[in-house]
Coordinates of C-alpha atoms and ligand atoms in Angstrom, one line a residue:
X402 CA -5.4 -7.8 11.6
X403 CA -8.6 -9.6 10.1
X404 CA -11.3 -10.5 12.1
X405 CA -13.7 -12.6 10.9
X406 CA -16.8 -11.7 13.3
X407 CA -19.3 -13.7 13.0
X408 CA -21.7 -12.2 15.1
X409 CA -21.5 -8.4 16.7
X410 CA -21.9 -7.1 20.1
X411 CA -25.9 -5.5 20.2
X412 CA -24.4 -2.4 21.4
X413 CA -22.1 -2.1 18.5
X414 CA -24.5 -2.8 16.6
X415 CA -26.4 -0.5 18.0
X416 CA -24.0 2.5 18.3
X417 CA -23.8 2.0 14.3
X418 CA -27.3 2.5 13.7
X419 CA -27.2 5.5 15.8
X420 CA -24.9 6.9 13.4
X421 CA -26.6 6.5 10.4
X422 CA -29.5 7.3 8.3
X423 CA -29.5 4.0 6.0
X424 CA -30.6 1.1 7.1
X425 CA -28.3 -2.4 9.0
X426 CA -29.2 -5.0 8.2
X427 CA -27.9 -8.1 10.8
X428 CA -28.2 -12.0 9.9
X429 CA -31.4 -13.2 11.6
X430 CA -33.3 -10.1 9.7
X431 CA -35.9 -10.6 7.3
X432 CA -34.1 -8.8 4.6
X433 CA -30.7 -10.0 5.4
X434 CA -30.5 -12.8 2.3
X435 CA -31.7 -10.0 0.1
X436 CA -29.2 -7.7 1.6
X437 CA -26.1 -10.3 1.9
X438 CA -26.4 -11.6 -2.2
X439 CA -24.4 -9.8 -5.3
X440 CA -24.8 -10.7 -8.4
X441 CA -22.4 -13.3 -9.2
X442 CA -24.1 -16.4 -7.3
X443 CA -20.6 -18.2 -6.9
X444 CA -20.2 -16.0 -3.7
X445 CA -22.3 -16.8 -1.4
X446 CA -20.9 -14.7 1.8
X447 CA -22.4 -14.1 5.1
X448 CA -21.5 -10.5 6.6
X449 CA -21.9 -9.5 10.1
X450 CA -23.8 -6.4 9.1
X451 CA -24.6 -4.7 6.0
X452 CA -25.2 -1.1 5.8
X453 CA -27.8 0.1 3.6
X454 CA -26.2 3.7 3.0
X455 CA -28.5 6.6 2.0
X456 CA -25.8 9.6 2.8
X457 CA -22.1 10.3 3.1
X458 CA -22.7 10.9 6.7
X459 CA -23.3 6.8 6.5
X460 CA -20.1 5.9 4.5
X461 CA -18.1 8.0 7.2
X462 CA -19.7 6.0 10.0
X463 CA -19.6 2.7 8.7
X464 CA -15.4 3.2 7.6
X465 CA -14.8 4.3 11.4
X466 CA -16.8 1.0 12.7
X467 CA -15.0 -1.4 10.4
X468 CA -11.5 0.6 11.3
X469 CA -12.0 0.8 14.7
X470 CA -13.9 -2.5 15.3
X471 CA -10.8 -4.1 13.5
X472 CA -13.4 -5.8 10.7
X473 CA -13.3 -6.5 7.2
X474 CA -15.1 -3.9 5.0
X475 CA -16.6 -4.6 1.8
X476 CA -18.0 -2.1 -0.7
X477 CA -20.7 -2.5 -3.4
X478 CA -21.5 -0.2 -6.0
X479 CA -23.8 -2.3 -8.8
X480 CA -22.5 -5.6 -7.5
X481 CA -21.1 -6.8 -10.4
X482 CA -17.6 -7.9 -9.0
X483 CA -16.6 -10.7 -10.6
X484 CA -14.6 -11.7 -8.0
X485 CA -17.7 -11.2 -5.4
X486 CA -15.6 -8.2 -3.5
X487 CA -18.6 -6.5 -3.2
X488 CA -19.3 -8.8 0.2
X489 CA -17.5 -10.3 2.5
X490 CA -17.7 -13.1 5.8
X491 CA -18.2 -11.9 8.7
X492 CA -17.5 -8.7 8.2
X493 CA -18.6 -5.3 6.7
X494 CA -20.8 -3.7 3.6
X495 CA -21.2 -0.7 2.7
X496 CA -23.7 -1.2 0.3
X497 CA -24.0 2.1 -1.5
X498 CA -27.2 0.8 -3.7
X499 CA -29.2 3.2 -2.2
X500 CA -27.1 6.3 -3.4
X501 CA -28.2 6.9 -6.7
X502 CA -28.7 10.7 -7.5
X503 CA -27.3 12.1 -10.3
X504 CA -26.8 15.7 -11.2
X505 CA -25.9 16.7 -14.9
X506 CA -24.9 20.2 -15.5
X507 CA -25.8 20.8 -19.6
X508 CA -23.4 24.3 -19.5
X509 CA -20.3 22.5 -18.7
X510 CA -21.2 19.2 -19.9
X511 CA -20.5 17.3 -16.7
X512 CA -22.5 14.9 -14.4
X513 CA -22.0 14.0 -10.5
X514 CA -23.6 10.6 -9.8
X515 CA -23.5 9.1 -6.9
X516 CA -21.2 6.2 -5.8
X517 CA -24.5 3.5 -6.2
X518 CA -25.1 4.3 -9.3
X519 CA -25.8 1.5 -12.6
X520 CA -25.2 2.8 -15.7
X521 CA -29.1 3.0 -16.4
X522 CA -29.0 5.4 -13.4
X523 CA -26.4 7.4 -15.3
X524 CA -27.1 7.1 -18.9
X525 CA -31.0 8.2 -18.1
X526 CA -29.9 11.2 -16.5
X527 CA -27.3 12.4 -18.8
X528 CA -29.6 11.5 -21.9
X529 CA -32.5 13.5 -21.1
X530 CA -29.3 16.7 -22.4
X531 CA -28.5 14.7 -25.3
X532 CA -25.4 13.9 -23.5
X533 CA -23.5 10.7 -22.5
X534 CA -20.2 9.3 -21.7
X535 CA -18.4 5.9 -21.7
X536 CA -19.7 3.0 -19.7
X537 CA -20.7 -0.6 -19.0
X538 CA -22.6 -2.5 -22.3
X539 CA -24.7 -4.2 -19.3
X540 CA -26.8 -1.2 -18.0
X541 CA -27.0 -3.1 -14.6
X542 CA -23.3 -2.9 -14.0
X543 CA -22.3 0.2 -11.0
X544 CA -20.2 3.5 -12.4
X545 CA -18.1 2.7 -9.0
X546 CA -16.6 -0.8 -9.7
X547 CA -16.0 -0.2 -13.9
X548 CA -14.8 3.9 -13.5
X549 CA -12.3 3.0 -10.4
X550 CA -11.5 -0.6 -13.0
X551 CA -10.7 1.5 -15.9
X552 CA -13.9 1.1 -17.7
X553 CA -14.6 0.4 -21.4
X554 CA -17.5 0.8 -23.2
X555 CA -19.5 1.3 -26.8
X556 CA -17.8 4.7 -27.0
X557 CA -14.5 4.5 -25.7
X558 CA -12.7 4.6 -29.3
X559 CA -14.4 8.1 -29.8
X560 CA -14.4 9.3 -25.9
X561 CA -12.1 7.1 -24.2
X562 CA -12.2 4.9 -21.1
X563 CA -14.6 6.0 -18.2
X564 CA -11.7 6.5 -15.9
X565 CA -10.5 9.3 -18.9
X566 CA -13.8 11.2 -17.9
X567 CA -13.4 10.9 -14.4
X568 CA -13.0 14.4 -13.7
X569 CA -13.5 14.4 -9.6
X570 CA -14.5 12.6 -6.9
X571 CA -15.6 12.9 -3.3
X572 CA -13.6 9.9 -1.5
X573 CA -14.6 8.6 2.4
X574 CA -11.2 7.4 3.1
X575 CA -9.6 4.8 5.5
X576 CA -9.4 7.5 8.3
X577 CA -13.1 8.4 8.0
X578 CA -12.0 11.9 6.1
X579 CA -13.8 13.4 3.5
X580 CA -11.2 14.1 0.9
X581 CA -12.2 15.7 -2.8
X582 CA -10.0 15.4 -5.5
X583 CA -9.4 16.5 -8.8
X584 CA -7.3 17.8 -11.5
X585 CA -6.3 20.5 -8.9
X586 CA -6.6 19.2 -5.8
X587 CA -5.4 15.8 -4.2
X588 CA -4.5 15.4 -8.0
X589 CA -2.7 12.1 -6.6
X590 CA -5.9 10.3 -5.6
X591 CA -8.0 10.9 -8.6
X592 CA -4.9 9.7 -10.8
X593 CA -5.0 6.4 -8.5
X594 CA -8.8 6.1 -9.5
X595 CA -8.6 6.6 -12.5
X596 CA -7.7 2.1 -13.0
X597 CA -6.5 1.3 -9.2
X598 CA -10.1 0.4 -8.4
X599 CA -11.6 0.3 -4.7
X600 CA -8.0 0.3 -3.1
X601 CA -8.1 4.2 -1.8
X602 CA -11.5 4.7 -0.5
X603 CA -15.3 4.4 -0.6
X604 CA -16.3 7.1 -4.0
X605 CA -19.8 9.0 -2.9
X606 CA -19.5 10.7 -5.8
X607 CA -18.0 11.0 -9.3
X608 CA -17.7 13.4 -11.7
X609 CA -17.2 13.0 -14.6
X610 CA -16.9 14.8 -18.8
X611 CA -19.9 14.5 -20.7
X612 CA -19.9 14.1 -24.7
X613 CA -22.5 15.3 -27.6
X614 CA -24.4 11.7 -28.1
X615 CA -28.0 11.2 -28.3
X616 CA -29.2 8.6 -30.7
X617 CA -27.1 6.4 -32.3
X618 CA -27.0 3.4 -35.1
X619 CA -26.1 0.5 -33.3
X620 CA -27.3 -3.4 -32.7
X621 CA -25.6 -7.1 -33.5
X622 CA -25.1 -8.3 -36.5
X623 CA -24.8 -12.3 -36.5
X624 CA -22.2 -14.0 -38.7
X625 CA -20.8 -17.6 -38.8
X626 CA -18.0 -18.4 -36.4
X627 CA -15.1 -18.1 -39.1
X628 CA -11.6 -16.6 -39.5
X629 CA -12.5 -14.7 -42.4
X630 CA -15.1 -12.4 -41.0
X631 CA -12.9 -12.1 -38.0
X632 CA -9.6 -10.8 -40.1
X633 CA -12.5 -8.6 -41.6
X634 CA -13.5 -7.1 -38.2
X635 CA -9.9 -6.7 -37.5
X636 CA -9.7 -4.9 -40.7
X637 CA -12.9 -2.7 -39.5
X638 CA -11.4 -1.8 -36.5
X639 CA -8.3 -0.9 -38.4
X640 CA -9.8 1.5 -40.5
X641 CA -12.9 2.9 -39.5
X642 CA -14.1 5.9 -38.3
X643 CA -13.6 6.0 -34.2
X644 CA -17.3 6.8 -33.5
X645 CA -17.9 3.2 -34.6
X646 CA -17.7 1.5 -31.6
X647 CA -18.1 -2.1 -32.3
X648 CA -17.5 -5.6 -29.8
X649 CA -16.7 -8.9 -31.3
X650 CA -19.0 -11.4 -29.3
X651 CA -17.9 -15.0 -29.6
X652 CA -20.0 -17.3 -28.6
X653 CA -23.1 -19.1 -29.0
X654 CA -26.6 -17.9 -30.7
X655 CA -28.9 -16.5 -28.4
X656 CA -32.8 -17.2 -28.8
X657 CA -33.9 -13.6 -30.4
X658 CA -36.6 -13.2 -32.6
X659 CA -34.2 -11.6 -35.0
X660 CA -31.5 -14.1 -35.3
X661 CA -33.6 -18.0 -37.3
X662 CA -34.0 -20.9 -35.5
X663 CA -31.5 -23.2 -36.4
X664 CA -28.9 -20.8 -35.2
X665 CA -29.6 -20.7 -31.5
X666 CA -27.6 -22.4 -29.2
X667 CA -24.8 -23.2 -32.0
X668 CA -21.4 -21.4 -32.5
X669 CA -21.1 -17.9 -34.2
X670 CA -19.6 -14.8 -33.8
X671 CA -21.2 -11.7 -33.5
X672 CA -20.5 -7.8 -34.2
X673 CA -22.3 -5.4 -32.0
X674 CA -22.2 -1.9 -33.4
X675 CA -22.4 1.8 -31.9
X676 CA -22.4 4.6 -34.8
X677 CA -22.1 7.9 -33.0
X678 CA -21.3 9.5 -36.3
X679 CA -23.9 11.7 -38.7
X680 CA -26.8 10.3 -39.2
X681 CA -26.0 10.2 -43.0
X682 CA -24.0 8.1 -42.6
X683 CA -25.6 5.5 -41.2
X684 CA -25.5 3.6 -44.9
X685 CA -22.2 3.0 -45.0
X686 CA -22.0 1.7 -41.3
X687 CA -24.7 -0.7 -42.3
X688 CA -22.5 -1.7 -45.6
X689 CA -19.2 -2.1 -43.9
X690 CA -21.2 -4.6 -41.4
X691 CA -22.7 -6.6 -43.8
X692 CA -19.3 -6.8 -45.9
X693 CA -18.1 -8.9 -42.7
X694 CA -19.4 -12.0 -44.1
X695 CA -22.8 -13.9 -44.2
X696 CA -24.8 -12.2 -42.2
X697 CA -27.3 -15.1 -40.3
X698 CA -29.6 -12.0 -38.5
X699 CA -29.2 -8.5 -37.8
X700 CA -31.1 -5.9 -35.2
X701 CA -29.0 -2.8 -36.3
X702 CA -31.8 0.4 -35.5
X703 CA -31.4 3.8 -34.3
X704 CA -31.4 4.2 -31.3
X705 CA -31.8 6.1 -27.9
X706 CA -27.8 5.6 -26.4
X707 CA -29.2 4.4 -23.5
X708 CA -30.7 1.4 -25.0
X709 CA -27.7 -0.2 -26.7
X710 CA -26.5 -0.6 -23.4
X711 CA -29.4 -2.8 -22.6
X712 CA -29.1 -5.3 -24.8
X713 CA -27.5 -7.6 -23.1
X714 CA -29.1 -7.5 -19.8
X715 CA -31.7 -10.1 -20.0
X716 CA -29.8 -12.8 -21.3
X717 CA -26.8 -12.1 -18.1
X718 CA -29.7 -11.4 -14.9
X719 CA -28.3 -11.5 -11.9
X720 CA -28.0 -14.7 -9.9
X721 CA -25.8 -16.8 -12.6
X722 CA -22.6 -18.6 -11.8
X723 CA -19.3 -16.8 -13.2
X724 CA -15.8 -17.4 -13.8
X725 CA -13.8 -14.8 -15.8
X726 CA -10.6 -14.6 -17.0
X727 CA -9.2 -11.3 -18.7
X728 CA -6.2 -11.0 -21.3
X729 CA -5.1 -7.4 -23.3
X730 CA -3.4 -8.1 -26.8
X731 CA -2.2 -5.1 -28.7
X732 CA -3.5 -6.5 -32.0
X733 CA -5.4 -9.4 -32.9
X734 CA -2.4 -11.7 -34.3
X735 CA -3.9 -14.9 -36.5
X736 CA -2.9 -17.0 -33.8
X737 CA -5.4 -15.4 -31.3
X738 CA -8.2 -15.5 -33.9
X739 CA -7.5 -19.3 -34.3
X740 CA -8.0 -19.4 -30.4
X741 CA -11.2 -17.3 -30.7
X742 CA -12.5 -20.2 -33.4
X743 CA -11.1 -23.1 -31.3
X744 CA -12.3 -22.1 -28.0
X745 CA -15.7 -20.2 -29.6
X746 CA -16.7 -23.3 -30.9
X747 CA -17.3 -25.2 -27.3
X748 CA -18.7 -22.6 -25.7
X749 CA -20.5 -24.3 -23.0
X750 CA -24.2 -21.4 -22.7
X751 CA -25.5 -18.6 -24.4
X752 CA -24.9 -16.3 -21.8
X753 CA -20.9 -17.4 -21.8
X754 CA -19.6 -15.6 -24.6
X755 CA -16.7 -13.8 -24.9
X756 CA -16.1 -10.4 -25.5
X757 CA -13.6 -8.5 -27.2
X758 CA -13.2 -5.0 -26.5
X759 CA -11.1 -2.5 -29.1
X760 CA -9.5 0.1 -26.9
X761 CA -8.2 2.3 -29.1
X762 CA -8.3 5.6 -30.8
X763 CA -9.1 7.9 -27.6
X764 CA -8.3 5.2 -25.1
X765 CA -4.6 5.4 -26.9
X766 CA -4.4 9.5 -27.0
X767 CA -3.8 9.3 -22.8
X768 CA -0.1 8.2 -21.9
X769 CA 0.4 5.5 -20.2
X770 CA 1.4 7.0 -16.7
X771 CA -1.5 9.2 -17.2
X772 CA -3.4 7.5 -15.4
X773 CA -3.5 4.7 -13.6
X774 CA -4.7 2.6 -15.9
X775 CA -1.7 1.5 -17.6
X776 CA -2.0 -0.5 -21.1
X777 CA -2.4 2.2 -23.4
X778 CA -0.8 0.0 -26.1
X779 CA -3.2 -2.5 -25.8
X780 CA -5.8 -2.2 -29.4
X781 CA -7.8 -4.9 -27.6
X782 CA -9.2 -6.7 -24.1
X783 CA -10.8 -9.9 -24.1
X784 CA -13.3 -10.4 -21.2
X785 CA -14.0 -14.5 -20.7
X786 CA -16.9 -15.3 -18.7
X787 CA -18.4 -18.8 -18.4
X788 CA -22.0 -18.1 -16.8
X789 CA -23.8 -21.2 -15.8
X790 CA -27.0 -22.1 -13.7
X791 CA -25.1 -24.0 -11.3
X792 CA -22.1 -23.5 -9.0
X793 CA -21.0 -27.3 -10.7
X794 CA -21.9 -26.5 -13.8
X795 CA -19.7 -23.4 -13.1
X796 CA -16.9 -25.1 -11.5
X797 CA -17.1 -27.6 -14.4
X798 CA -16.2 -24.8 -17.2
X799 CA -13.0 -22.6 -15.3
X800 CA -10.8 -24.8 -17.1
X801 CA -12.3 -23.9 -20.4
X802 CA -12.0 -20.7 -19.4
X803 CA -8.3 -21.1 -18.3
X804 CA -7.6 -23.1 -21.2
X805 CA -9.0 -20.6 -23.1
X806 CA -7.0 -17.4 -21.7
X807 CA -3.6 -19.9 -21.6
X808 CA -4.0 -20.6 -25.7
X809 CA -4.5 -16.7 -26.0
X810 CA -1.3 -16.3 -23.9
X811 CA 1.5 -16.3 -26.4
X812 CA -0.6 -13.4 -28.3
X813 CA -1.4 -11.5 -25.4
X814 CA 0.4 -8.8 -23.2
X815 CA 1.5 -9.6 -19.5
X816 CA -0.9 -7.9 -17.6
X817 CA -5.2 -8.2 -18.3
X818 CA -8.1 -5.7 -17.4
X819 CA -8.7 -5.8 -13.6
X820 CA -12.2 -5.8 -14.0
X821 CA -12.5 -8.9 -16.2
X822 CA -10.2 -11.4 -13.8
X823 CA -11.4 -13.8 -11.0
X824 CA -9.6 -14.0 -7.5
X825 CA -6.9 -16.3 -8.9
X826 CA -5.7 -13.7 -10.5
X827 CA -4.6 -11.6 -7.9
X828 CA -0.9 -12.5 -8.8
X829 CA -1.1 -11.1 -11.5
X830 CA -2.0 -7.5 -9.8
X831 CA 1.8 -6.1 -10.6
X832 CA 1.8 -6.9 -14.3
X833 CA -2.0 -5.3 -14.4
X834 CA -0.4 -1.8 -13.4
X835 CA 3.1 -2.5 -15.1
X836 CA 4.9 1.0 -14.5
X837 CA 2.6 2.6 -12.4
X838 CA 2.1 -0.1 -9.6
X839 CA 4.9 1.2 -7.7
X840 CA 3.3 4.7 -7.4
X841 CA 0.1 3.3 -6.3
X842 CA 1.4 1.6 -3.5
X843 CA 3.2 5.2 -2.5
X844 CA -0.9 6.3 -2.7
X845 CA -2.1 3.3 -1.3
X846 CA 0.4 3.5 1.3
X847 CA -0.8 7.6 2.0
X848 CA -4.4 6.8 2.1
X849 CA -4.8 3.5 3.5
X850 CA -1.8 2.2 4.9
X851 CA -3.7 -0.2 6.8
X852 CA -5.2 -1.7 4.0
X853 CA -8.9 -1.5 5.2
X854 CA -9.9 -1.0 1.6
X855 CA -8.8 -4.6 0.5
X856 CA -11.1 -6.4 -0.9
X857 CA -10.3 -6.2 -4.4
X858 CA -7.1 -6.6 -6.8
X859 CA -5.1 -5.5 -4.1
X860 CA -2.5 -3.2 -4.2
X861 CA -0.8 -3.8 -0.7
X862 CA 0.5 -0.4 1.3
Ligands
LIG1003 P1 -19.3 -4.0 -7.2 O1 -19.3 -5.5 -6.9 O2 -20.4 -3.2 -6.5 O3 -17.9 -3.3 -6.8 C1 -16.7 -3.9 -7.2 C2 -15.6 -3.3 -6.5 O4 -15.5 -2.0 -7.1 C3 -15.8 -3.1 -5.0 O5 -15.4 -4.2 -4.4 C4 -15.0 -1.9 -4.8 O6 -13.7 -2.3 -4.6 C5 -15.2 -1.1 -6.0 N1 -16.3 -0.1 -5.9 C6 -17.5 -0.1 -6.4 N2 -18.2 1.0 -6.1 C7 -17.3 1.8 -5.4 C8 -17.4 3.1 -4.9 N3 -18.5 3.8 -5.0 N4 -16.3 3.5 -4.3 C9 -15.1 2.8 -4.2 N5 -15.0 1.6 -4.7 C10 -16.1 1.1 -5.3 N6 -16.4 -3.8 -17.4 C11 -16.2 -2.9 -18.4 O7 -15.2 -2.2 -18.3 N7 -17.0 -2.7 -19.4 C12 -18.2 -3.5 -19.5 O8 -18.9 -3.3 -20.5 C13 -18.5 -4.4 -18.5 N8 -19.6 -5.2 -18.6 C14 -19.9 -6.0 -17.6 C15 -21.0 -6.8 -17.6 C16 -21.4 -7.7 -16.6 C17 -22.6 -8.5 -16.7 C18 -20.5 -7.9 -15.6 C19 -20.8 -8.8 -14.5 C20 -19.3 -7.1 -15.5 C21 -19.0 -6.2 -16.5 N9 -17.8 -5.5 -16.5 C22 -17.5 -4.6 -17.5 C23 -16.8 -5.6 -15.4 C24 -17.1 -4.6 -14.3 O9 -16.5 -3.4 -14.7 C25 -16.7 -5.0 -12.9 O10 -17.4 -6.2 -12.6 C26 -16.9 -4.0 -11.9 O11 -16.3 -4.3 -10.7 C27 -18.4 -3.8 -11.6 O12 -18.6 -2.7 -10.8 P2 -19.8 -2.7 -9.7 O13 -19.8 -1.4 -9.1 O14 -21.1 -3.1 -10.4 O15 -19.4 -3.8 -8.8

């Protein structure tokens, strides 16, 4: 079925631009490096056109070319795809980068944003009503990849994944329909977003459930890498309130005025908090966080939401070399925390560290066939991403990372997070939806039984 095209007939070409409002971009254009790059630099991919989309009208037309010209179809939300799905060879983008509008409704405390949006789109729009909702910690990161992933977040133990907001969606699908669906209608295709990811259609918009959450306490608090203040943090999770939101960062010290000297570059392990609670009690968060162990530098500040979710993005820009690997655990056994410390210590860059996500409290009040997204039981998911300058340097470090995920192993569930795991991890794609991957493929199979939409962890018709 696949054709890899390298180059397309003019008159295609130009019966496609007829049909759309965005812009194509074609190699040989002045923009078309610009318009062929994603974020992570390990794909390096040259389509036969992109489509700049500005409408719906333009997702419609460029799903009928890439059907009916018998082409590959990429599409990109905020680029972030680890595994680079957000552009193909010699095929098709849809680049939805230029759909960005987002409507919040203050009365029923819901937003639509559009299928390009970042989170810094989203979490501007919704903050100016003192209103936000779970998403990505980088603010760079698209709503379309992370919501249709799952999608976890600062406030997921208080509101849940982003995919347990996701209230509706307006879906281009492999026939070139326009299909909505909801709660009430085509109740099938929003349950498939809600984890399936990009396997049922092209989102121009989503809706989704919008919480109470303005300002918040929040920051990192630096502590040595050791097992103590991990079994502490454990402990935290364990027992504190769920508008605590709080990462464990494993890795090595990055070069902020706030953290001394001697510490950059060199193994630790890190807390980042989000207090959505009373103001009040803002104290005791601080307390509990420095009861974790020596703290070696702290930013921990009220805060605008919005800006939490910044605070990575300068040290991960776009244009770095990844490799990531993606595990769920339902605790965090001893075992895994002697991984943490074994594999923390050799980190090979700052920007490499590893994440660990606690998914539970709301995250664990949705059932596991709920929703697509299937590891309810899961307290935690570990994201591992090597990020390096170099595509060497790069290739140098996936064994750490595999080494890494491997020692984690006898600790962790089958299946991992879809959105954390590279292309080798495509056979893993059954164990990611345990339960509910046969019912997807009864979706899939409905929507796109041709599998146009297949660049991603594919779930085959
Ligand atoms: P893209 O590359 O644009 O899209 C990825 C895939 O998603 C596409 O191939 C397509 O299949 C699908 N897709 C995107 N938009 C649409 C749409 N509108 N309609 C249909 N399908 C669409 N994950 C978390 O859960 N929490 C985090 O905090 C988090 N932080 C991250 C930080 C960084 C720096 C990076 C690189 C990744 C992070 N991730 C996180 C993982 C992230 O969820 C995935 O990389 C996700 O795929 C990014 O979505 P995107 O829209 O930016 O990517």
């Amino acid at each position: 079925m696949t054709t890899y095209a390298s180059s397309l007939d003019d008159t295609l070409v130009e019966r496609l631009q007829a049909a759309a409002h965005g812009e194509i971009v074609r190699p040989g254009d002045p923009d078309y490096d610009e318009a062929r790059t994603v974020y992570n630099a390990m794909h390096d991919k040259r389509p036969a056109v992109v489509v700049r989309a500005v409408d719906v009208g333009d997702m419609v037309a460029t799903v009928n070319f890439a059907r009916e010209q018998d082409m590959l179809l990429a599409v990109r939300g905020g680029s972030h795809s680890v595994t680079g799905s957000g552009t193909c060879d010699g095929g098709v983008v849809l680049d939805l980068g230029r759909m960005r509008g987002v409507r919040v409704d203050p009365q029923t405390r819901t937003a639509r944003a559009e299928g390009g949006c970042t989170w810094a789109d989203f979490n501007h729009a919704t903050h100016a009503f003192g209103l936000a909702t779970t998403g990505g910690v980088v603010s760079t990161t698209g709503i379309g990849g992370l919501t249709t992933g799952g999608g976890m977040g600062h406030l997921a133990r208080s509101c849940g994944l982003a995919c347990d907001n996701l209230i509706s969606a307006d879906v281009i699908t492999a026939d070139g329909s326009f299909v909505t669906c909801s709660e009430e209608r085509n109740a099938d295709l929003l349950w498939a977003l809600r984890g399936g990811g990009g396997n049922f259609g092209a989102v121009a918009s989503f809706e989704y459930r919008l919480h109470p959450v303005a300002d918040i306490l929040g920051g990192p608090t630096f502590y040595p890498l050791d097992g103590d203040v991990i079994r502490r943090y454990r402990e935290l999770i364990a027992d504190s309130d769920e508008k605590l939101g709080a990462l464990l960062v494993v890795g090595l010290g990055p070069p902020v005025p706030f953290l001394p000297e001697r510490w950059h570059g060199r193994p630790l392990c890190a807390v980042v908090a989000c207090w959505s609670g009373p103001e009040e009690e803002d104290d005791q968060v601080r307390a509990r966080l420095a009861g974790l162990g020596p703290v070696l530098g702290q930013y921990v500040e009220r805060m605008p939401y919005p800006v939490i979710n910044t605070l990575f993005d300068e040290e991960l820009p776009p244009g770095l070399f990844h490799y990531w690997k993606g595990t769920f655990s339902r605790g965090m056994a001893d075992g895994a925390i002697d991984v943490y410390l074994e594999y923390g210590a050799t980190t090979p860059t700052i920007q490499s560290s590893t994440v660990i996500f606690p998914i539970d409290g709301a995250c664990h009040r949705v059932g596991p066939e709920d929703t697509a997204f299937a590891y309810r039981d899961a307290g935690f998911s570990t994201a591992i991403g090597p990020a390096l300058l170099t595509r060497a340097d790069c290739e140098a470090n996936i064994g750490w990372a595999r080494g890494f995920a491997a020692a984690l192993e006898p600790h962790s569930l089958e299946g991992g997070y879809v959105n954390f795991m590279d292309n080798d991890d495509q056979v893993r794609v059954r164990a990611n939806y345990r339960q509910n991957y046969d019912r997807l493929t009864e979706i899939k199979r409905h929507y796109d039984p041709g599998n146009l939409f297949r660049l991603n962890h594919n779930i085959a018709p």
